[in-house]
Short mmCIF file of C-alpha atoms and ligand atoms in Angstrom, two decimals:
data_model
loop_
_atom_site.label_atom_id
_atom_site.label_comp_id
_atom_site.label_asym_id
_atom_site.label_seq_id
_atom_site.Cartn_x
_atom_site.Cartn_y
_atom_site.Cartn_z
CA MET N 1 0.00 0.00 0.00
CA ASN N 2 1.23 3.51 -0.77
CA THR N 3 1.18 5.69 2.37
CA ILE N 4 0.56 9.40 1.82
CA VAL N 5 2.48 11.65 4.27
CA GLU N 6 1.20 15.22 4.82
CA VAL N 7 2.58 17.94 7.12
CA ILE N 8 0.19 20.26 8.99
CA ASP N 9 0.92 23.02 11.53
CA GLU N 10 -1.56 22.61 14.39
CA ASN N 11 -1.45 26.34 15.08
CA ASN N 12 -2.14 27.32 11.51
CA ILE N 13 -4.90 25.18 10.06
CA ASP N 14 -5.28 27.20 6.86
CA GLY N 15 -7.19 26.36 3.69
CA LYS N 16 -4.61 23.86 2.45
CA ALA N 17 -4.37 22.11 5.81
CA LEU N 18 -8.14 21.90 5.99
CA GLU N 19 -8.20 20.30 2.54
CA THR N 20 -5.68 17.71 3.75
CA ILE N 21 -7.77 16.95 6.85
CA LYS N 22 -10.89 16.64 4.68
CA LYS N 23 -9.03 14.20 2.44
CA ALA N 24 -8.01 12.18 5.52
CA GLY N 25 -11.64 12.30 6.72
CA GLU N 26 -12.81 10.88 3.39
CA ILE N 27 -10.27 8.06 3.67
CA ILE N 28 -11.62 7.17 7.13
CA LYS N 29 -15.28 7.44 6.02
CA ASN N 30 -14.44 5.03 3.19
CA GLY N 31 -12.99 2.46 5.60
CA GLY N 32 -9.31 3.45 5.38
CA ILE N 33 -6.87 4.18 8.23
CA VAL N 34 -4.88 7.32 9.02
CA ALA N 35 -2.17 8.10 11.60
CA PHE N 36 -2.65 11.53 13.17
CA PRO N 37 -1.30 13.64 16.06
CA THR N 38 -3.07 14.01 19.38
CA GLU N 39 -1.82 15.84 22.49
CA THR N 40 -0.80 12.53 24.12
CA VAL N 41 0.82 10.40 21.37
CA TYR N 42 0.11 9.78 17.67
CA GLY N 43 -3.00 7.67 17.02
CA LEU N 44 -3.89 5.29 14.19
CA GLY N 45 -7.50 6.08 13.31
CA GLY N 46 -10.34 4.36 11.52
CA ASP N 47 -14.14 4.65 11.63
CA GLY N 48 -15.00 3.37 15.12
CA LEU N 49 -18.47 2.27 14.05
CA ASN N 50 -17.19 0.24 11.09
CA PRO N 51 -16.02 -3.26 12.10
CA GLU N 52 -13.87 -3.59 8.97
CA SER N 53 -11.92 -0.43 9.88
CA SER N 54 -11.16 -1.76 13.34
CA LYS N 55 -9.93 -5.04 11.83
CA LYS N 56 -7.61 -3.05 9.56
CA ILE N 57 -6.18 -1.19 12.56
CA TYR N 58 -5.41 -4.44 14.38
CA ALA N 59 -3.79 -5.87 11.26
CA ALA N 60 -1.64 -2.78 10.55
CA LYS N 61 -0.31 -2.71 14.13
CA GLY N 62 -0.04 -6.45 14.62
CA ARG N 63 -2.24 -5.88 17.67
CA PRO N 64 -4.06 -8.76 19.41
CA SER N 65 -7.78 -8.41 18.61
CA ASP N 66 -8.84 -8.70 22.29
CA ASN N 67 -7.14 -5.38 23.01
CA PRO N 68 -9.93 -2.80 22.59
CA LEU N 69 -9.59 0.54 20.82
CA ILE N 70 -10.42 3.98 22.22
CA ILE N 71 -13.13 5.90 20.32
CA HIS N 72 -12.23 9.56 19.86
CA VAL N 73 -15.08 12.08 19.69
CA ALA N 74 -15.35 15.84 19.20
CA ASP N 75 -18.50 16.59 21.26
CA MET N 76 -20.82 15.23 23.97
CA ASP N 77 -23.63 14.46 21.49
CA ALA N 78 -21.39 11.79 20.00
CA VAL N 79 -20.93 10.24 23.45
CA GLU N 80 -24.68 10.02 23.93
CA LYS N 81 -25.00 7.93 20.77
CA ILE N 82 -22.41 5.31 21.71
CA VAL N 83 -23.09 4.95 25.46
CA ARG N 84 -26.00 3.41 27.35
CA ASP N 85 -26.78 5.63 30.40
CA ILE N 86 -23.95 8.11 30.82
CA PRO N 87 -23.07 8.20 34.53
CA GLU N 88 -23.07 11.53 36.42
CA ALA N 89 -19.32 11.21 37.01
CA ALA N 90 -18.71 11.25 33.25
CA TYR N 91 -20.35 14.67 32.89
CA LYS N 92 -18.26 15.99 35.78
CA LEU N 93 -15.04 14.62 34.31
CA ALA N 94 -15.89 15.86 30.82
CA GLU N 95 -16.59 19.34 32.16
CA GLU N 96 -13.20 19.48 33.85
CA TYR N 97 -10.90 17.46 31.58
CA TRP N 98 -12.34 17.29 28.05
CA PRO N 99 -11.04 17.97 25.55
CA GLY N 100 -7.88 16.45 27.03
CA PRO N 101 -5.84 13.39 27.95
CA LEU N 102 -8.55 11.42 29.80
CA THR N 103 -10.30 8.27 28.54
CA MET N 104 -13.52 7.10 30.19
CA ILE N 105 -14.89 3.54 30.06
CA MET N 106 -18.70 3.31 29.92
CA ASN N 107 -21.32 0.76 28.84
CA LYS N 108 -21.56 0.70 25.06
CA SER N 109 -24.72 1.08 23.01
CA GLU N 110 -25.60 -1.24 20.13
CA VAL N 111 -24.05 0.97 17.46
CA VAL N 112 -20.52 0.20 18.65
CA PRO N 113 -19.24 -3.02 17.03
CA TYR N 114 -17.50 -5.66 19.13
CA GLU N 115 -14.58 -5.46 16.70
CA THR N 116 -13.86 -2.01 18.14
CA THR N 117 -14.26 -3.00 21.81
CA GLY N 118 -12.34 -6.28 21.58
CA GLY N 119 -15.53 -8.19 22.36
CA LEU N 120 -16.39 -6.14 25.48
CA ASP N 121 -19.77 -4.58 26.33
CA THR N 122 -17.97 -1.44 27.44
CA VAL N 123 -16.41 1.26 25.31
CA ALA N 124 -13.43 3.56 25.95
CA ILE N 125 -14.00 7.19 24.89
CA ARG N 126 -11.78 10.25 24.72
CA MET N 127 -12.14 13.79 23.38
CA PRO N 128 -8.66 14.96 22.30
CA SER N 129 -7.66 18.63 22.46
CA ASN N 130 -5.20 18.59 19.55
CA LYS N 131 -6.80 20.80 16.86
CA ILE N 132 -5.82 18.53 13.96
CA ALA N 133 -7.32 15.53 15.78
CA ALA N 134 -10.55 17.40 16.60
CA GLU N 135 -11.01 18.56 13.00
CA LEU N 136 -10.21 15.10 11.65
CA ILE N 137 -12.87 13.56 13.92
CA ARG N 138 -15.46 16.07 12.61
CA GLN N 139 -14.44 15.39 9.01
CA SER N 140 -14.63 11.61 9.36
CA GLY N 141 -18.12 11.20 10.72
CA GLY N 142 -17.56 11.78 14.43
CA TYR N 143 -16.11 8.50 15.77
CA ILE N 144 -12.44 7.67 15.26
CA ALA N 145 -11.28 4.42 16.84
CA ALA N 146 -7.59 4.87 17.47
CA PRO N 147 -4.91 3.07 19.42
CA SER N 148 -1.38 4.47 19.45
CA ALA N 149 0.18 4.56 15.98
CA ASN N 150 3.06 2.14 16.61
CA LEU N 151 3.63 -1.50 15.82
CA SER N 152 2.27 -3.50 18.74
CA GLY N 153 4.84 -3.76 21.54
CA ARG N 154 6.97 -0.77 20.50
CA PRO N 155 7.08 2.61 22.31
CA SER N 156 4.14 4.86 21.37
CA PRO N 157 5.11 7.46 18.74
CA THR N 158 5.69 11.03 19.91
CA GLN N 159 6.64 12.25 16.42
CA ALA N 160 5.43 11.42 12.92
CA LYS N 161 8.82 10.01 11.93
CA TYR N 162 8.22 7.10 14.33
CA CYS N 163 4.80 6.43 12.77
CA ILE N 164 6.52 6.36 9.38
CA GLU N 165 9.17 3.99 10.74
CA ASP N 166 6.52 1.55 12.02
CA LEU N 167 3.61 1.98 9.59
CA ASP N 168 4.85 3.16 6.19
CA GLY N 169 3.19 0.92 3.60
CA ARG N 170 0.68 -0.40 6.17
CA VAL N 171 -1.71 2.60 6.43
CA ASP N 172 -3.38 4.96 3.93
CA MET N 173 -2.07 8.24 5.31
CA ILE N 174 0.14 9.74 8.03
CA ILE N 175 -0.46 13.34 9.15
CA ASP N 176 2.69 14.94 10.53
CA GLY N 177 1.59 17.58 13.04
CA GLY N 178 4.96 17.94 14.80
CA PRO N 179 6.07 16.57 18.17
CA VAL N 180 3.28 15.88 20.71
CA GLY N 181 2.95 17.90 23.92
CA ILE N 182 2.36 15.27 26.59
CA GLY N 183 4.22 12.19 25.37
CA LEU N 184 2.37 9.49 27.36
CA GLU N 185 -1.01 7.96 26.55
CA SER N 186 -4.23 9.15 28.21
CA THR N 187 -5.25 8.28 31.74
CA ILE N 188 -7.99 5.60 31.55
CA ILE N 189 -10.77 5.62 34.16
CA ASP N 190 -13.45 2.92 34.35
CA LEU N 191 -16.89 4.25 35.31
CA THR N 192 -18.82 1.01 34.87
CA SER N 193 -18.64 -0.58 38.31
CA GLY N 194 -19.06 1.18 41.67
CA THR N 195 -16.05 3.25 42.64
CA PRO N 196 -14.31 4.76 39.58
CA MET N 197 -11.06 2.93 38.90
CA ILE N 198 -7.90 4.07 37.10
CA LEU N 199 -6.91 1.32 34.66
CA ARG N 200 -3.96 3.17 33.14
CA PRO N 201 -2.17 6.14 34.79
CA GLY N 202 -1.43 9.21 32.69
CA TYR N 203 -1.00 12.97 32.71
CA ILE N 204 -4.25 13.42 34.66
CA THR N 205 -3.28 11.97 37.98
CA ARG N 206 -5.06 9.95 40.62
CA GLU N 207 -4.87 13.05 42.85
CA ASN N 208 -6.61 15.16 40.14
CA LEU N 209 -9.40 12.60 39.76
CA ALA N 210 -9.89 12.06 43.49
CA ASP N 211 -10.24 15.83 43.98
CA LEU N 212 -13.19 15.79 41.61
CA LEU N 213 -14.86 12.44 42.33
CA GLY N 214 -13.91 11.66 45.93
CA ASN N 215 -13.06 7.99 46.10
CA VAL N 216 -10.98 6.64 43.20
CA ASP N 217 -9.41 3.16 43.06
CA VAL N 218 -6.32 2.22 41.09
CA ASP N 219 -6.00 -1.13 39.32
CA LYS N 220 -3.34 -2.87 41.42
CA THR N 221 -1.62 -4.36 38.40
CA ILE N 222 -0.45 -0.91 37.24
CA LEU N 223 2.85 -0.95 39.11
CA ASP N 224 2.96 -4.48 40.47
CA ALA N 225 4.24 -7.26 38.25
CA SER N 226 3.73 -9.96 40.87
CA SER N 227 -0.06 -9.62 40.88
CA LYS N 228 -1.74 -12.79 39.59
CA VAL N 229 -4.89 -10.87 38.64
CA ALA N 230 -5.31 -9.79 35.00
CA PRO N 231 -5.32 -6.02 34.42
CA LYS N 232 -8.80 -4.62 33.76
CA ALA N 233 -7.60 -2.82 30.61
CA PRO N 234 -6.78 -5.78 28.37
CA GLY N 235 -3.95 -3.89 26.68
CA MET N 236 -2.06 -3.51 29.97
CA LYS N 237 -1.29 -7.23 30.09
CA TYR N 238 0.87 -7.19 26.98
CA ARG N 239 4.60 -6.47 26.84
CA HIS N 240 4.79 -2.90 25.70
CA TYR N 241 6.94 0.08 24.98
CA ALA N 242 9.94 -2.17 24.76
CA PRO N 243 13.16 -0.92 23.21
CA LYS N 244 15.01 -3.54 21.17
CA GLY N 245 17.82 -3.86 23.73
CA ASP N 246 17.75 -4.95 27.35
CA LEU N 247 16.55 -2.34 29.90
CA THR N 248 16.93 -2.51 33.70
CA ILE N 249 15.67 0.04 36.25
CA VAL N 250 17.95 0.73 39.21
CA GLU N 251 16.49 2.16 42.41
CA GLY N 252 18.39 3.64 45.35
CA GLU N 253 20.45 6.64 46.49
CA PRO N 254 21.90 8.54 43.47
CA GLY N 255 25.52 7.75 44.40
CA ASP N 256 24.81 4.03 44.82
CA VAL N 257 22.77 3.92 41.62
CA SER N 258 25.47 5.49 39.46
CA LYS N 259 28.16 3.28 41.02
CA TYR N 260 26.13 0.13 40.31
CA ILE N 261 25.19 1.18 36.78
CA ASN N 262 28.77 2.17 35.87
CA ALA N 263 30.06 -1.20 37.07
CA GLU N 264 27.45 -3.04 34.97
CA ILE N 265 28.22 -0.82 31.98
CA SER N 266 31.88 -1.60 32.20
CA LYS N 267 31.09 -5.35 32.18
CA ALA N 268 28.75 -4.92 29.20
CA LYS N 269 31.36 -2.89 27.30
CA ASP N 270 33.91 -5.68 27.87
CA LEU N 271 31.45 -7.99 26.13
CA GLY N 272 31.33 -5.62 23.16
CA LYS N 273 27.88 -4.23 23.94
CA LYS N 274 26.74 -0.68 23.26
CA THR N 275 25.43 0.84 26.49
CA GLY N 276 22.88 3.49 27.43
CA VAL N 277 21.56 5.25 30.52
CA ILE N 278 18.36 7.20 31.16
CA ALA N 279 19.50 9.88 33.59
CA THR N 280 18.27 13.27 34.77
CA LYS N 281 19.77 16.75 34.46
CA GLU N 282 20.98 16.38 38.01
CA THR N 283 22.82 13.09 37.48
CA GLU N 284 23.84 13.03 33.80
CA LYS N 285 27.55 13.64 34.47
CA MET N 286 27.81 10.64 36.79
CA TYR N 287 27.53 8.02 34.00
CA LYS N 288 30.06 6.45 31.67
CA ALA N 289 27.74 4.83 29.11
CA ASP N 290 28.12 5.20 25.32
CA SER N 291 24.81 7.06 25.24
CA VAL N 292 23.60 9.02 28.28
CA LYS N 293 20.12 10.51 27.79
CA ILE N 294 18.60 13.22 29.95
CA ALA N 295 14.93 12.46 30.57
CA GLY N 296 14.56 15.88 32.17
CA SER N 297 14.95 17.55 35.51
CA ARG N 298 13.77 15.63 38.59
CA ASP N 299 11.70 18.74 39.44
CA ASP N 300 9.82 18.59 36.15
CA GLU N 301 7.89 15.35 35.73
CA GLU N 302 6.05 16.71 32.68
CA GLU N 303 9.38 17.01 30.91
CA ILE N 304 10.33 13.44 31.83
CA ALA N 305 6.94 12.15 30.61
CA ARG N 306 7.32 14.03 27.33
CA ASN N 307 10.79 12.60 26.66
CA LEU N 308 10.48 8.99 27.79
CA PHE N 309 9.18 7.26 24.65
CA THR N 310 11.43 9.39 22.44
CA LEU N 311 14.48 8.28 24.44
CA LEU N 312 13.54 4.63 24.11
CA ARG N 313 13.20 5.02 20.34
CA GLU N 314 16.54 6.88 20.14
CA PHE N 315 18.32 3.99 21.86
CA ASP N 316 16.95 1.75 19.12
CA ASP N 317 18.13 4.17 16.42
CA GLU N 318 21.62 4.07 17.97
CA ASP N 319 21.61 0.24 18.26
CA VAL N 320 22.17 0.34 22.01
CA ASN N 321 21.88 -3.18 23.44
CA VAL N 322 22.19 -2.73 27.21
CA MET N 323 20.34 0.07 28.99
CA PHE N 324 19.80 1.21 32.56
CA SER N 325 17.39 3.78 33.90
CA GLU N 326 17.14 5.63 37.16
CA SER N 327 13.85 5.18 38.98
CA PHE N 328 11.28 7.97 39.52
CA ASN N 329 8.70 8.83 42.18
CA ASP N 330 5.49 6.91 41.69
CA THR N 331 3.10 9.66 42.72
CA GLY N 332 1.44 12.26 40.48
CA ILE N 333 2.56 11.98 36.84
CA GLY N 334 5.39 9.81 38.17
CA GLN N 335 2.88 6.97 38.45
CA ALA N 336 2.42 7.01 34.67
CA ILE N 337 6.17 7.39 34.05
CA MET N 338 6.99 4.40 36.26
CA ASN N 339 4.15 2.32 34.76
CA ARG N 340 5.54 2.80 31.23
CA LEU N 341 9.17 2.40 32.31
CA LEU N 342 8.44 -0.83 34.22
CA LYS N 343 6.71 -2.25 31.16
CA ALA N 344 9.56 -1.18 28.89
CA ALA N 345 11.94 -2.98 31.24
CA GLY N 346 9.75 -6.08 31.47
CA HIS N 347 9.60 -5.26 35.24
CA LYS N 348 13.33 -5.81 35.67
CA VAL N 349 14.24 -3.69 38.71
CA ILE N 350 17.37 -3.74 40.89
CA ARG N 351 16.74 -2.32 44.36
CA LEU N 352 19.98 -1.28 46.09
P1 LIG R 1 -3.89 2.49 23.11
O1 LIG R 1 -4.93 3.25 22.40
O2 LIG R 1 -2.90 1.82 22.24
O3 LIG R 1 -3.30 3.37 24.13
O4 LIG R 1 -4.66 1.35 23.86
C1 LIG R 1 -5.93 1.55 24.43
C2 LIG R 1 -5.95 1.05 25.83
O5 LIG R 1 -7.29 1.20 26.31
C3 LIG R 1 -5.60 -0.42 25.94
O6 LIG R 1 -4.79 -0.63 27.09
C4 LIG R 1 -6.97 -1.05 26.11
O7 LIG R 1 -6.90 -2.29 26.77
C5 LIG R 1 -7.73 0.00 26.89
N1 LIG R 1 -9.19 -0.12 26.68
C6 LIG R 1 -9.87 0.23 25.57
N2 LIG R 1 -11.20 -0.08 25.70
C7 LIG R 1 -11.35 -0.62 26.93
C8 LIG R 1 -12.46 -1.14 27.65
N3 LIG R 1 -13.69 -1.15 27.13
N4 LIG R 1 -12.24 -1.62 28.88
C9 LIG R 1 -11.00 -1.61 29.42
N5 LIG R 1 -9.90 -1.14 28.78
C10 LIG R 1 -10.05 -0.65 27.56
MG1 LIG R 2 -0.72 1.60 22.50
#
């Protein structure tokens, strides 16, 4: 398949850009699939109400078909059509956080095909704030089913070049809208059973949600690999975000961590391996790896979140085979950072 690549400036959706988005909308209405920017990561979109489109998305990504897709909408009317009985909490959350990086799980109505929900009777819904995404949703009939626009298992794409790397020849079109702002996927909250439960942590934190809703549970599998219970978001059970090399997280006092990592790096170098470290502005100079990446400042978790997937992809580009990362706080946005990092490392953690 020939993949069309088009560049659009989110802050200047002029006549030409609008034409491009309309063309992408037509592709989706006709059952095709298009990668596009959102504020979290790039998505791979098809018509969420068309079972054939959802099948195409799974095939292009190599994604297991029991891993449901998120339907992206541009207004509340659209939500009313695809949900049976919208709970009060959903209106509250929408008022505060939509458009934005929050996905809500509700009971689906009959119009949503099981191909989109991975066979579930519930549906995940998000209203993105990215202007290209919002316009594309309007131009494609109102319901874009979209997972992240990467090959299944790889880090989610934060720039169009990574969509091209993974999906060129596998999708109809890729819209390049520049680097994303947030860099981690949306927070997912399940509103279908009793106390609202966070199934995937993200930019909107547990603390944010509890402020608005009172009691909020967190799926215990989010940070704990030893749990025997399956995660409630089917996608969270799969290996994910993995760089091609071997990543280990090292936890402890900064001095001990750098000493341990440098010793391991020296061993790996003796074996002819290329080595990498995910460090912070504060600790960067302490490491002797071939490639030392600064995730950001420890005081700025948003910066670390924004950089994480990009760093993992860069290690791949540089053919790094052995990587270590410092550990981060697991509160606030740190919960999402640690969730993604633990998955990328296959839960390999050294505690000093
Ligand atoms: P992605 O769009 O690639 O970030 O993946 C979407 C995530 O949402 C996956 O982890 C899915 O398992 C999760 N998800 C989508 N729909 C549902 C649902 N109805 N119930 C629980 N989790 C869902
Ligand atoms: Mg994904």
